[in-house]
């Protein structure tokens, strides 16, 4: 149930995440907070989201937003006009900084050429397509609601609409996928010349049909060797295509890193609104009601939809910033950690860090701590030592 325990410290933030928890259908592997068959809630949800945004603004005020990110779910199931209506509301409240990055996630089956024109004219300047594969066989087995041809068309329509910052999400490590299969998908994706590419290995999340398939032996997860070979192939092919890896799973053309996500990996403050959205402010993390109908009801009643909040003390927040930041290829800047937390990283980790350095798994260079190429396949073990 929602509680009226309100928002926290009034600190200025310039990053905003909006969660749209609806999808046209549910993919077999999906554990995100998303629901299909909820079209009857769309108008109500838009109104509730706008109301929460007004509430956030009245609590925090704040400077113009640097990044706005509509994620889901599939934001574009609300319709382009609905998204622009929400975005207009944000602009009236906060306005944008110069060069603000305004992104939405989209699934190919939910946007027509006309929708994409409306989104672009309505102020969105970055779009992230959930494509996952360009093999119809894979898409069918993942339970995706679009074909490869539809995905390609959506990307071409987005370019025509004037988007010059387009991300494609892809998944590797699908059941039965060989290195050659992955090479084919990646080759085709790179032929489309995306500005940004996110590549995640498919992982079985408990509670999903895909997880049940894996548990029952109907689907296989790739062996470690194959996963590593896929990662290495991704890195090399992206490099050749001019997409530099800047985070474990993300590659970008020059100047096209996702600034909203970089803010997240820096563990910086971010406003958030919408069902299930998580905000982070001054060491305090707050999560909202996940169920969209309950979320609407709560906001309509004038209550805060926050159901859970966690306060990290200075050291816990420091360690979390280190862990999240090491996902970035350039690593974390020691001085900025010192300035932010008053903690000297080498002294704090002491012999643990010395051991990792001696093993060549991490390095200190140019004022940054980063995981080395040698250490990258062992990232999880490294992070466990630092957490
Ligand atoms: S489109 Fe994305 S959020 Fe929606 S069900 Fe599929 S994976 Fe989940």
CSV table of C-alpha atoms and ligand atoms in Angstrom, one decimal:
chain,number,residue,atom,x,y,z
A,1,UNK,CA,0.0,0.0,0.0
A,2,UNK,CA,1.1,3.5,-0.6
A,3,UNK,CA,2.1,5.6,2.4
A,4,UNK,CA,2.3,9.3,2.8
A,5,UNK,CA,5.9,9.6,3.9
A,6,UNK,CA,6.7,12.1,1.2
A,7,UNK,CA,9.9,13.0,-0.5
A,8,UNK,CA,13.2,13.6,1.0
A,9,UNK,CA,15.9,16.2,1.1
A,10,UNK,CA,15.3,19.1,-1.1
A,11,UNK,CA,18.3,18.8,-3.3
A,12,UNK,CA,18.5,20.1,-6.9
A,13,UNK,CA,18.8,17.4,-9.5
A,14,UNK,CA,18.9,17.7,-13.3
A,15,UNK,CA,18.2,14.2,-14.4
A,16,UNK,CA,14.8,12.7,-14.7
A,17,UNK,CA,13.6,9.1,-15.3
A,18,UNK,CA,10.0,8.3,-16.2
A,19,UNK,CA,8.8,4.8,-16.1
A,20,UNK,CA,6.0,3.6,-18.4
A,21,UNK,CA,5.1,0.1,-17.3
A,22,UNK,CA,3.1,-1.1,-20.3
A,23,UNK,CA,4.0,-3.3,-23.2
A,24,UNK,CA,2.0,-4.7,-26.1
A,25,UNK,CA,2.8,-8.3,-25.0
A,26,UNK,CA,5.1,-9.8,-22.5
A,27,UNK,CA,8.5,-11.2,-23.7
A,28,UNK,CA,9.4,-14.7,-22.4
A,29,UNK,CA,12.5,-13.5,-20.6
A,30,UNK,CA,11.2,-10.3,-19.2
A,31,UNK,CA,11.4,-9.5,-15.5
A,32,UNK,CA,10.9,-5.8,-15.8
A,33,UNK,CA,8.0,-4.0,-14.2
A,34,UNK,CA,5.8,-4.1,-17.3
A,35,UNK,CA,2.3,-5.2,-18.0
A,36,UNK,CA,0.3,-6.1,-21.2
A,37,UNK,CA,-3.4,-5.7,-21.7
A,38,UNK,CA,-3.6,-2.5,-19.7
A,39,UNK,CA,-4.7,-0.1,-22.4
A,40,UNK,CA,-7.7,1.0,-20.3
A,41,UNK,CA,-5.2,2.6,-17.9
A,42,UNK,CA,-3.3,4.7,-20.4
A,43,UNK,CA,-5.2,8.0,-20.1
A,44,UNK,CA,-5.4,7.7,-16.3
A,45,UNK,CA,-1.7,6.8,-16.1
A,46,UNK,CA,-0.6,9.9,-18.1
A,47,UNK,CA,-2.7,12.1,-15.8
A,48,UNK,CA,-1.2,10.5,-12.7
A,49,UNK,CA,2.3,10.8,-14.0
A,50,UNK,CA,1.8,14.4,-14.7
A,51,UNK,CA,0.5,14.9,-11.2
A,52,UNK,CA,3.5,13.2,-9.6
A,53,UNK,CA,5.8,15.3,-11.7
A,54,UNK,CA,4.0,18.5,-10.5
A,55,UNK,CA,4.4,17.2,-7.0
A,56,UNK,CA,8.1,16.5,-7.5
A,57,UNK,CA,8.6,20.0,-8.9
A,58,UNK,CA,6.8,21.6,-6.0
A,59,UNK,CA,9.0,19.6,-3.6
A,60,UNK,CA,12.4,20.1,-5.3
A,61,UNK,CA,12.0,22.9,-7.7
A,62,UNK,CA,15.3,22.6,-9.5
A,63,UNK,CA,17.3,23.8,-12.4
A,64,UNK,CA,16.6,22.9,-16.0
A,65,UNK,CA,16.9,19.2,-16.8
A,66,UNK,CA,20.0,17.9,-18.5
A,67,UNK,CA,18.6,14.5,-19.3
A,68,UNK,CA,15.2,13.0,-19.4
A,69,UNK,CA,14.7,9.3,-20.1
A,70,UNK,CA,11.4,7.6,-20.7
A,71,UNK,CA,11.9,3.9,-20.0
A,72,UNK,CA,9.8,0.9,-19.5
A,73,UNK,CA,8.0,-1.2,-20.4
A,74,UNK,CA,7.5,0.3,-23.8
A,75,UNK,CA,6.9,4.0,-23.5
A,76,UNK,CA,5.7,4.3,-27.1
A,77,UNK,CA,2.7,2.0,-26.4
A,78,UNK,CA,1.2,5.2,-24.8
A,79,UNK,CA,1.2,6.7,-28.3
A,80,UNK,CA,3.4,9.5,-29.5
A,81,UNK,CA,0.9,12.2,-28.5
A,82,UNK,CA,0.7,10.9,-25.0
A,83,UNK,CA,4.5,11.0,-24.6
A,84,UNK,CA,4.7,14.5,-26.0
A,85,UNK,CA,2.0,15.5,-23.6
A,86,UNK,CA,4.1,14.3,-20.6
A,87,UNK,CA,7.2,15.8,-22.0
A,88,UNK,CA,5.5,19.2,-22.5
A,89,UNK,CA,4.5,19.0,-18.9
A,90,UNK,CA,8.1,18.4,-17.8
A,91,UNK,CA,9.3,21.3,-20.0
A,92,UNK,CA,6.7,23.6,-18.4
A,93,UNK,CA,7.9,22.7,-15.0
A,94,UNK,CA,11.7,22.5,-15.3
A,95,UNK,CA,12.6,23.4,-18.8
A,96,UNK,CA,15.8,22.1,-20.5
A,97,UNK,CA,19.4,23.0,-20.2
A,98,UNK,CA,21.2,23.7,-23.5
A,99,UNK,CA,22.0,20.4,-25.2
A,100,UNK,CA,19.6,18.5,-23.0
A,101,UNK,CA,19.3,14.8,-23.9
A,102,UNK,CA,15.7,13.7,-24.2
A,103,UNK,CA,15.4,10.0,-24.8
A,104,UNK,CA,12.7,7.5,-25.1
A,105,UNK,CA,12.8,3.7,-25.4
A,106,UNK,CA,10.6,2.3,-28.2
A,107,UNK,CA,9.7,-1.0,-29.6
A,108,UNK,CA,9.5,-1.3,-33.3
A,109,UNK,CA,6.0,-2.6,-33.4
A,110,UNK,CA,4.7,0.5,-31.6
A,111,UNK,CA,5.9,3.3,-33.8
A,112,UNK,CA,4.8,4.4,-37.3
A,113,UNK,CA,6.7,6.9,-39.4
A,114,UNK,CA,4.1,9.5,-38.4
A,115,UNK,CA,4.7,8.7,-34.7
A,116,UNK,CA,8.4,9.1,-35.0
A,117,UNK,CA,7.9,12.5,-36.7
A,118,UNK,CA,5.6,13.6,-33.9
A,119,UNK,CA,8.1,12.4,-31.2
A,120,UNK,CA,11.0,14.3,-32.9
A,121,UNK,CA,9.0,17.5,-33.4
A,122,UNK,CA,7.7,17.1,-29.8
A,123,UNK,CA,11.2,17.4,-28.4
A,124,UNK,CA,12.7,13.9,-28.2
A,125,UNK,CA,16.2,13.9,-29.6
A,126,UNK,CA,17.3,10.4,-28.8
A,127,UNK,CA,15.5,7.1,-29.3
A,128,UNK,CA,16.4,3.6,-28.1
A,129,UNK,CA,14.9,0.7,-30.0
A,130,UNK,CA,14.5,-2.7,-28.3
A,131,UNK,CA,15.5,-4.8,-31.2
A,132,UNK,CA,17.3,-7.7,-29.4
A,133,UNK,CA,17.9,-9.7,-32.6
A,134,UNK,CA,17.6,-9.4,-36.4
A,135,UNK,CA,16.8,-13.1,-36.8
A,136,UNK,CA,13.0,-13.8,-37.0
A,137,UNK,CA,13.6,-17.2,-35.5
A,138,UNK,CA,15.2,-15.6,-32.4
A,139,UNK,CA,12.6,-13.0,-32.1
A,140,UNK,CA,9.8,-15.6,-32.2
A,141,UNK,CA,11.5,-17.7,-29.5
A,142,UNK,CA,12.0,-14.6,-27.3
A,143,UNK,CA,8.4,-13.8,-27.6
A,144,UNK,CA,9.1,-10.4,-29.2
A,145,UNK,CA,6.2,-8.7,-30.9
A,146,UNK,CA,8.1,-7.6,-34.0
A,147,UNK,CA,9.9,-9.0,-37.0
A,148,UNK,CA,13.5,-8.1,-38.1
A,149,UNK,CA,12.1,-6.3,-41.1
A,150,UNK,CA,9.8,-4.2,-38.8
A,151,UNK,CA,12.8,-3.3,-36.6
A,152,UNK,CA,14.9,-2.2,-39.7
A,153,UNK,CA,11.9,-0.1,-41.0
A,154,UNK,CA,11.5,1.6,-37.6
A,155,UNK,CA,15.1,2.6,-37.6
A,156,UNK,CA,14.9,4.0,-41.1
A,157,UNK,CA,11.7,5.9,-40.2
A,158,UNK,CA,13.5,7.3,-37.2
A,159,UNK,CA,16.3,8.6,-39.3
A,160,UNK,CA,13.8,10.1,-41.8
A,161,UNK,CA,12.1,11.8,-38.9
A,162,UNK,CA,15.3,13.5,-38.0
A,163,UNK,CA,16.7,11.4,-35.1
A,164,UNK,CA,20.5,11.5,-35.3
A,165,UNK,CA,21.0,9.7,-32.0
A,166,UNK,CA,19.6,6.2,-32.2
A,167,UNK,CA,20.4,3.3,-30.0
A,168,UNK,CA,19.7,-0.4,-30.7
A,169,UNK,CA,19.4,-2.9,-27.9
A,170,UNK,CA,20.7,-6.4,-28.8
A,171,UNK,CA,20.9,-9.6,-26.9
A,172,UNK,CA,23.5,-12.3,-27.2
A,173,UNK,CA,23.7,-15.7,-25.7
A,174,UNK,CA,20.3,-16.9,-26.9
A,175,UNK,CA,19.4,-20.5,-26.7
A,176,UNK,CA,21.1,-22.4,-29.6
A,177,UNK,CA,22.9,-19.3,-30.8
A,178,UNK,CA,26.4,-20.0,-32.1
A,179,UNK,CA,29.3,-17.5,-32.5
A,180,UNK,CA,28.5,-17.5,-36.2
A,181,UNK,CA,24.8,-16.7,-35.6
A,182,UNK,CA,25.8,-13.8,-33.3
A,183,UNK,CA,28.3,-12.5,-35.9
A,184,UNK,CA,25.4,-12.5,-38.5
A,185,UNK,CA,23.1,-10.5,-36.2
A,186,UNK,CA,25.8,-8.1,-35.2
A,187,UNK,CA,26.9,-7.6,-38.8
A,188,UNK,CA,23.4,-6.8,-39.9
A,189,UNK,CA,22.8,-4.4,-36.9
A,190,UNK,CA,26.1,-2.6,-37.7
A,191,UNK,CA,25.1,-2.2,-41.3
A,192,UNK,CA,22.2,0.0,-40.0
A,193,UNK,CA,24.8,2.4,-38.6
A,194,UNK,CA,23.4,2.9,-35.1
A,195,UNK,CA,24.9,5.8,-33.1
A,196,UNK,CA,24.8,3.7,-30.0
A,197,UNK,CA,24.6,0.0,-29.3
A,198,UNK,CA,23.7,-1.8,-26.1
A,199,UNK,CA,24.5,-5.5,-26.0
A,200,UNK,CA,23.4,-7.6,-23.0
A,201,UNK,CA,23.7,-11.3,-22.6
A,202,UNK,CA,20.4,-13.0,-22.0
A,203,UNK,CA,20.1,-14.1,-18.4
A,204,UNK,CA,17.3,-16.3,-17.0
A,205,UNK,CA,15.4,-14.3,-14.4
A,206,UNK,CA,13.4,-16.2,-11.9
A,207,UNK,CA,9.6,-16.0,-12.5
A,208,UNK,CA,9.9,-15.8,-16.3
A,209,UNK,CA,8.9,-18.5,-18.8
A,210,UNK,CA,12.5,-18.4,-20.1
A,211,UNK,CA,13.8,-19.2,-16.7
A,212,UNK,CA,11.4,-22.2,-16.5
A,213,UNK,CA,12.7,-23.3,-19.9
A,214,UNK,CA,16.3,-23.2,-18.6
A,215,UNK,CA,15.4,-25.0,-15.4
A,216,UNK,CA,13.5,-27.7,-17.4
A,217,UNK,CA,16.4,-28.1,-19.8
A,218,UNK,CA,14.3,-26.8,-22.8
A,219,UNK,CA,16.7,-23.9,-23.2
A,220,UNK,CA,20.4,-23.7,-22.7
A,221,UNK,CA,22.5,-20.8,-21.5
A,222,UNK,CA,25.8,-20.5,-23.3
A,223,UNK,CA,29.0,-22.0,-21.8
A,224,UNK,CA,31.4,-19.4,-20.4
A,225,UNK,CA,33.8,-19.8,-23.3
A,226,UNK,CA,31.1,-19.0,-25.8
A,227,UNK,CA,30.0,-16.0,-23.8
A,228,UNK,CA,33.5,-14.6,-23.7
A,229,UNK,CA,34.0,-15.2,-27.4
A,230,UNK,CA,30.7,-13.4,-28.1
A,231,UNK,CA,31.9,-10.4,-25.9
A,232,UNK,CA,35.2,-10.3,-27.7
A,233,UNK,CA,33.6,-10.5,-31.1
A,234,UNK,CA,31.2,-7.7,-30.1
A,235,UNK,CA,34.1,-5.5,-29.0
A,236,UNK,CA,36.1,-6.1,-32.1
A,237,UNK,CA,33.2,-5.6,-34.6
A,238,UNK,CA,32.0,-2.5,-32.8
A,239,UNK,CA,35.5,-1.0,-32.8
A,240,UNK,CA,35.8,-1.6,-36.5
A,241,UNK,CA,32.4,0.2,-37.0
A,242,UNK,CA,33.6,3.2,-35.0
A,243,UNK,CA,31.6,2.4,-31.9
A,244,UNK,CA,33.8,2.6,-28.8
A,245,UNK,CA,33.0,0.6,-25.8
A,246,UNK,CA,32.5,3.0,-22.8
A,247,UNK,CA,30.6,0.7,-20.4
A,248,UNK,CA,30.6,-3.1,-20.1
A,249,UNK,CA,27.5,-3.4,-22.3
A,250,UNK,CA,27.5,-0.1,-24.2
A,251,UNK,CA,29.1,1.2,-27.3
A,252,UNK,CA,28.9,4.7,-28.9
A,253,UNK,CA,30.0,6.7,-31.8
A,254,UNK,CA,32.0,9.8,-30.8
A,255,UNK,CA,29.8,12.2,-28.9
A,256,UNK,CA,26.8,9.8,-28.6
A,257,UNK,CA,27.3,8.2,-25.1
A,258,UNK,CA,24.0,8.1,-23.3
A,259,UNK,CA,24.4,10.9,-20.8
A,260,UNK,CA,21.4,9.8,-18.8
A,261,UNK,CA,23.0,6.4,-18.2
A,262,UNK,CA,26.5,7.8,-17.5
A,263,UNK,CA,24.8,9.9,-14.8
A,264,UNK,CA,23.5,6.6,-13.4
A,265,UNK,CA,26.9,4.9,-13.6
A,266,UNK,CA,28.4,7.8,-11.7
A,267,UNK,CA,25.8,7.0,-9.0
A,268,UNK,CA,24.6,10.6,-9.3
A,269,UNK,CA,21.3,11.9,-8.1
A,270,UNK,CA,18.3,11.5,-10.3
A,271,UNK,CA,14.6,12.3,-10.0
A,272,UNK,CA,12.2,9.6,-11.0
A,273,UNK,CA,8.5,9.3,-11.5
A,274,UNK,CA,6.1,6.5,-12.5
A,275,UNK,CA,5.1,3.1,-11.3
A,276,UNK,CA,8.1,1.2,-10.0
A,277,UNK,CA,10.5,4.1,-10.7
A,278,UNK,CA,13.5,4.4,-8.4
A,279,UNK,CA,15.0,7.8,-7.6
A,280,UNK,CA,18.3,8.5,-5.9
A,281,UNK,CA,18.9,11.6,-3.9
A,282,UNK,CA,21.8,12.4,-1.5
A,283,UNK,CA,22.3,8.7,-0.6
A,284,UNK,CA,18.6,8.0,-0.3
A,285,UNK,CA,17.0,5.6,-2.7
A,286,UNK,CA,13.2,5.5,-3.1
A,287,UNK,CA,11.1,3.0,-5.0
A,288,UNK,CA,7.5,3.6,-6.1
A,289,UNK,CA,4.5,1.3,-6.2
A,290,UNK,CA,4.9,-1.1,-9.1
A,291,UNK,CA,1.3,-1.9,-10.0
A,292,UNK,CA,0.1,0.8,-12.4
A,293,UNK,CA,-3.5,0.8,-11.1
A,294,UNK,CA,-2.4,1.1,-7.5
A,295,UNK,CA,0.1,3.8,-8.5
A,296,UNK,CA,-2.7,5.8,-10.2
A,297,UNK,CA,-5.0,5.4,-7.2
A,298,UNK,CA,-2.3,6.5,-4.8
A,299,UNK,CA,-1.3,9.6,-6.8
A,300,UNK,CA,-5.0,10.5,-7.5
A,301,UNK,CA,-5.6,10.4,-3.7
A,302,UNK,CA,-2.8,13.0,-3.3
A,303,UNK,CA,-0.3,10.6,-1.6
A,304,UNK,CA,3.3,9.9,-2.4
A,305,UNK,CA,3.6,6.6,-4.4
A,306,UNK,CA,6.9,5.8,-2.6
A,307,UNK,CA,6.7,2.5,-0.9
A,308,UNK,CA,10.3,1.8,0.1
A,309,UNK,CA,13.2,4.0,0.8
A,310,UNK,CA,16.8,3.1,1.8
A,311,UNK,CA,19.3,5.5,3.2
A,312,UNK,CA,22.9,4.6,2.4
A,313,UNK,CA,25.5,5.9,4.8
A,314,UNK,CA,28.6,7.6,3.5
A,315,UNK,CA,30.8,4.5,3.2
A,316,UNK,CA,28.0,2.4,1.7
A,317,UNK,CA,27.3,5.0,-0.9
A,318,UNK,CA,31.1,5.3,-1.6
A,319,UNK,CA,31.4,1.6,-2.1
A,320,UNK,CA,28.3,1.5,-4.3
A,321,UNK,CA,29.7,4.4,-6.4
A,322,UNK,CA,33.0,2.4,-6.9
A,323,UNK,CA,31.1,-0.7,-7.9
A,324,UNK,CA,28.7,1.0,-10.4
A,325,UNK,CA,31.5,3.2,-11.7
A,326,UNK,CA,33.8,0.3,-12.5
A,327,UNK,CA,31.3,-0.7,-15.2
A,328,UNK,CA,32.6,2.2,-17.2
A,329,UNK,CA,35.7,1.4,-19.3
A,330,UNK,CA,37.5,4.6,-18.2
A,331,UNK,CA,36.8,3.6,-14.6
A,332,UNK,CA,36.3,6.0,-11.7
A,333,UNK,CA,38.1,9.2,-10.9
A,334,UNK,CA,39.9,8.9,-7.6
A,335,UNK,CA,39.9,12.7,-6.9
A,336,UNK,CA,36.2,13.1,-7.5
A,337,UNK,CA,35.5,10.3,-5.0
A,338,UNK,CA,37.7,12.0,-2.5
A,339,UNK,CA,35.9,15.3,-3.1
A,340,UNK,CA,32.5,13.7,-2.9
A,341,UNK,CA,33.0,11.4,0.1
A,342,UNK,CA,36.2,12.6,1.7
A,343,UNK,CA,37.5,9.0,1.4
A,344,UNK,CA,40.9,8.1,-0.2
A,345,UNK,CA,40.2,5.1,-2.3
A,346,UNK,CA,43.7,3.5,-2.2
A,347,UNK,CA,43.9,3.8,1.5
A,348,UNK,CA,40.3,2.6,2.0
A,349,UNK,CA,40.8,-0.6,0.1
A,350,UNK,CA,44.4,-1.2,1.2
A,351,UNK,CA,45.7,-4.7,0.7
A,352,UNK,CA,42.6,-5.8,-1.3
A,353,UNK,CA,43.4,-3.2,-3.9
A,354,UNK,CA,47.1,-3.9,-3.7
A,355,UNK,CA,46.4,-7.6,-4.5
A,356,UNK,CA,44.1,-6.7,-7.5
A,357,UNK,CA,46.8,-4.3,-8.8
A,358,UNK,CA,49.5,-6.9,-8.4
A,359,UNK,CA,47.4,-9.5,-10.3
A,360,UNK,CA,46.9,-7.1,-13.1
A,361,UNK,CA,43.2,-7.2,-12.8
A,362,UNK,CA,42.8,-3.4,-12.1
A,363,UNK,CA,45.0,-0.5,-12.7
A,364,UNK,CA,45.5,3.1,-11.5
A,365,UNK,CA,46.3,5.4,-14.4
A,366,UNK,CA,45.7,9.1,-15.0
A,367,UNK,CA,43.9,9.5,-11.7
A,368,UNK,CA,41.4,6.7,-12.5
A,369,UNK,CA,40.9,3.2,-11.2
A,370,UNK,CA,39.8,0.9,-13.9
A,371,UNK,CA,39.4,-2.8,-14.6
A,372,UNK,CA,42.0,-4.0,-17.1
A,373,UNK,CA,41.2,-5.9,-20.2
A,374,UNK,CA,42.7,-8.9,-18.4
A,375,UNK,CA,40.4,-8.4,-15.5
A,376,UNK,CA,37.2,-7.8,-17.5
A,377,UNK,CA,36.2,-11.4,-17.8
A,378,UNK,CA,36.6,-11.6,-14.0
A,379,UNK,CA,34.6,-8.4,-13.3
A,380,UNK,CA,32.2,-10.1,-10.9
A,381,UNK,CA,34.9,-11.6,-8.7
A,382,UNK,CA,36.8,-8.2,-8.7
A,383,UNK,CA,33.6,-6.3,-7.7
A,384,UNK,CA,32.9,-8.8,-4.9
A,385,UNK,CA,36.2,-8.0,-3.3
A,386,UNK,CA,35.5,-4.2,-3.5
A,387,UNK,CA,31.9,-4.3,-2.3
B,1,LIG,S1,9.3,-5.2,-24.6
B,1,LIG,FE1,10.8,-5.0,-22.9
B,1,LIG,S2,9.8,-4.4,-21.1
B,1,LIG,FE2,8.2,-5.1,-22.6
B,1,LIG,S3,7.9,-7.3,-22.1
B,1,LIG,FE3,9.5,-7.2,-23.7
B,1,LIG,S4,11.5,-7.1,-22.6
B,1,LIG,FE4,9.8,-6.6,-21.1
